[in-house]
Phi, psi and omega in degrees: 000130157319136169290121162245016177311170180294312198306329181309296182328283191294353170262001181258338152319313166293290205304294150331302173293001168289309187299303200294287186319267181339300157294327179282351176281296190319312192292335180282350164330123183285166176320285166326302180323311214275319193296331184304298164322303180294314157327281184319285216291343161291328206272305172329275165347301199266352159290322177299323198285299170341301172301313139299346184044090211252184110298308182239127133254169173231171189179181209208185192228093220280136209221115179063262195279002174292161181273144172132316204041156186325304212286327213314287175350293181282305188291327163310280171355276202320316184298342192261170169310156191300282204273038186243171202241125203215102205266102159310162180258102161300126188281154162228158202342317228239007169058024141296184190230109175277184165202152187247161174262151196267127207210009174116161190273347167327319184255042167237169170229174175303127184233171148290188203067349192097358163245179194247142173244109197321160167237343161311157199322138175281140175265321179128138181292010166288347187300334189276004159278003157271014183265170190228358145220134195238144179241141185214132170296158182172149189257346160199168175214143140231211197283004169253030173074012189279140186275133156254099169245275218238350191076013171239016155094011186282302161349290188292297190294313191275006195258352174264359175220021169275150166275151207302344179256029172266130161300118148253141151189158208256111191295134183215149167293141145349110184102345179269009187246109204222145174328303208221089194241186193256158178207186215209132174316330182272007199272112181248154187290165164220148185252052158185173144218170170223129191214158208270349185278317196253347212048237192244128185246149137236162208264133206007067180021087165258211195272331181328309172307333151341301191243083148075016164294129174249151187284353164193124127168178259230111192037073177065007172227150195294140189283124178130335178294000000 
C-alpha cells in the first residue's frame, strides 16, 4: 500500500531534489572528464569480472552523462568466459525490466528514455536471478549501499529478485559515493560501487566481499599491495 505520511512526503522530496543536484552536476562534467572517468571504471569492471568469472551477469547500456561509456557493454563481454552470458535490461510498459542477451552493438536498438537495447529473445524478468553479478545504474549510493536512481522503480524490482550471493555494484563519478541518502522502505541496497579515483568499494562488509570484491581497489589490486 502506499506511504501517504508527511515523512514519506518529505523523503520523496528529498530524493527529487537529490536526482536534480546530481544530474545537473554530471551533466556539467566536462567531455575528457567523463571519458577519463569512463577508462577507469571499465578497467575497474573489468579486473572484477576477470576475478569472478561470472556465467551469467548482467549490465545496461550507460547513456550521456553516465559512468562507463557507451563501449561498457562490449568490454564486459571481451572480459567473461567463452561460455558465459552477459544480458542487458528492456524497459517494459509497466517499467519492470526484462532481459536479452548482449550479442554485439550491431545488435542493439533505439528504446525510449534515451536508451538502448539488445533486440535478441526477451528471457523474462527472472532471468537476473540466475546472475552471479549484477552492474547497476544509480546517480549515488551510500555507504551503507542504498542507491538513488532515476525514480521509476525498475532497479528495485529487479534487484529484489536478485540472490543474496550475487555482487551487485554500481558504476559511479568521483564524488557520488555519499555519507547518506534518504530511502523508502521498498528502496534495495547494493554491495558495492566503483569510481574512477577508488575503484571497486565495498559497502559495510557486505557479502559481496565474500566472493573475492576487495574493499578498495585500483585496476583489480587491493590499495596498499
Amino acid at each position: 500500500m502506499p506511504e501517504f505520511s508527511d515523512e514519506a512526503e518529505v523523503t520523496r522530496m528529498a530524493k527529487r531534489d537529490a536526482r536534480v543536484e546530481l544530474l545537473a552536476r554530471r551533466r556539467s562534467l566536462p567531455v575528457a572528464t567523463r571519458a577519463a572517468a569512463a577508462g577507469r571504471v571499465q578497467a575497474e569492471l573489468v579486473a572484477l569480472v576477470r576475478r569472478l568469472r561470472p556465467h551469467r551477469m548482467t549490465a545496461y547500456v550507460p547513456v550521456g552523462s553516465e559512468p562507463g561509456g557507451a563501449d561498457l557493454p562490449e568490454v564486459l563481454r571481451a572480459a567473461l568466459p567463452a561460455d558465459a552470458e552477459l544480458l542487458l535490461p528492456v524497459l517494459l510498459a509497466d517499467l519492470d525490466l526484462d532481459w536479452a542477451a548482449y550479442t554485439g552493438p550491431d545488435a542493439l536498438i533505439a528504446a525510449g528514455r534515451g536508451i538502448r537495447e539488445p533486440v535478441g529473445a526477451r528471457l523474462g524478468v527472472t532471468a537476473v536471478a540466475h546472475a552471479e553479478l549484477v552492474v547497476v545504474p544509480a546517480l549515488a549510493v551510500d555507504r551503507h549501499g542504498r542507491r538513488l536512481g532515476r525514480g521509476g522503480g525498475s532497479y528495485d524490482r529487479a534487484l529484489a529478485r536478485v540472490p543474496e550471493a550475487a555482487v551487485t555494484v554500481v558504476p559511479l563519478h568521483d564524488g557520488e559515493l555519499v555519507e547518506a541518502l534518504p530511502a523508502e522502505p521498498h528502496d534495495r541496497r547494493v554491495r558495492a560501487v566503483v569510481t574512477p579515483a577508488d575503484g571497486v568499494r565495498t559497502l559495510d562488509g557486505g557479502p559481496g566481499a565474500a566472493r573475492g570484491v576487495a574493499p578498495h581497489t585500483s585496476a583489480g589490486r587491493t590499495r596498499g599491495e
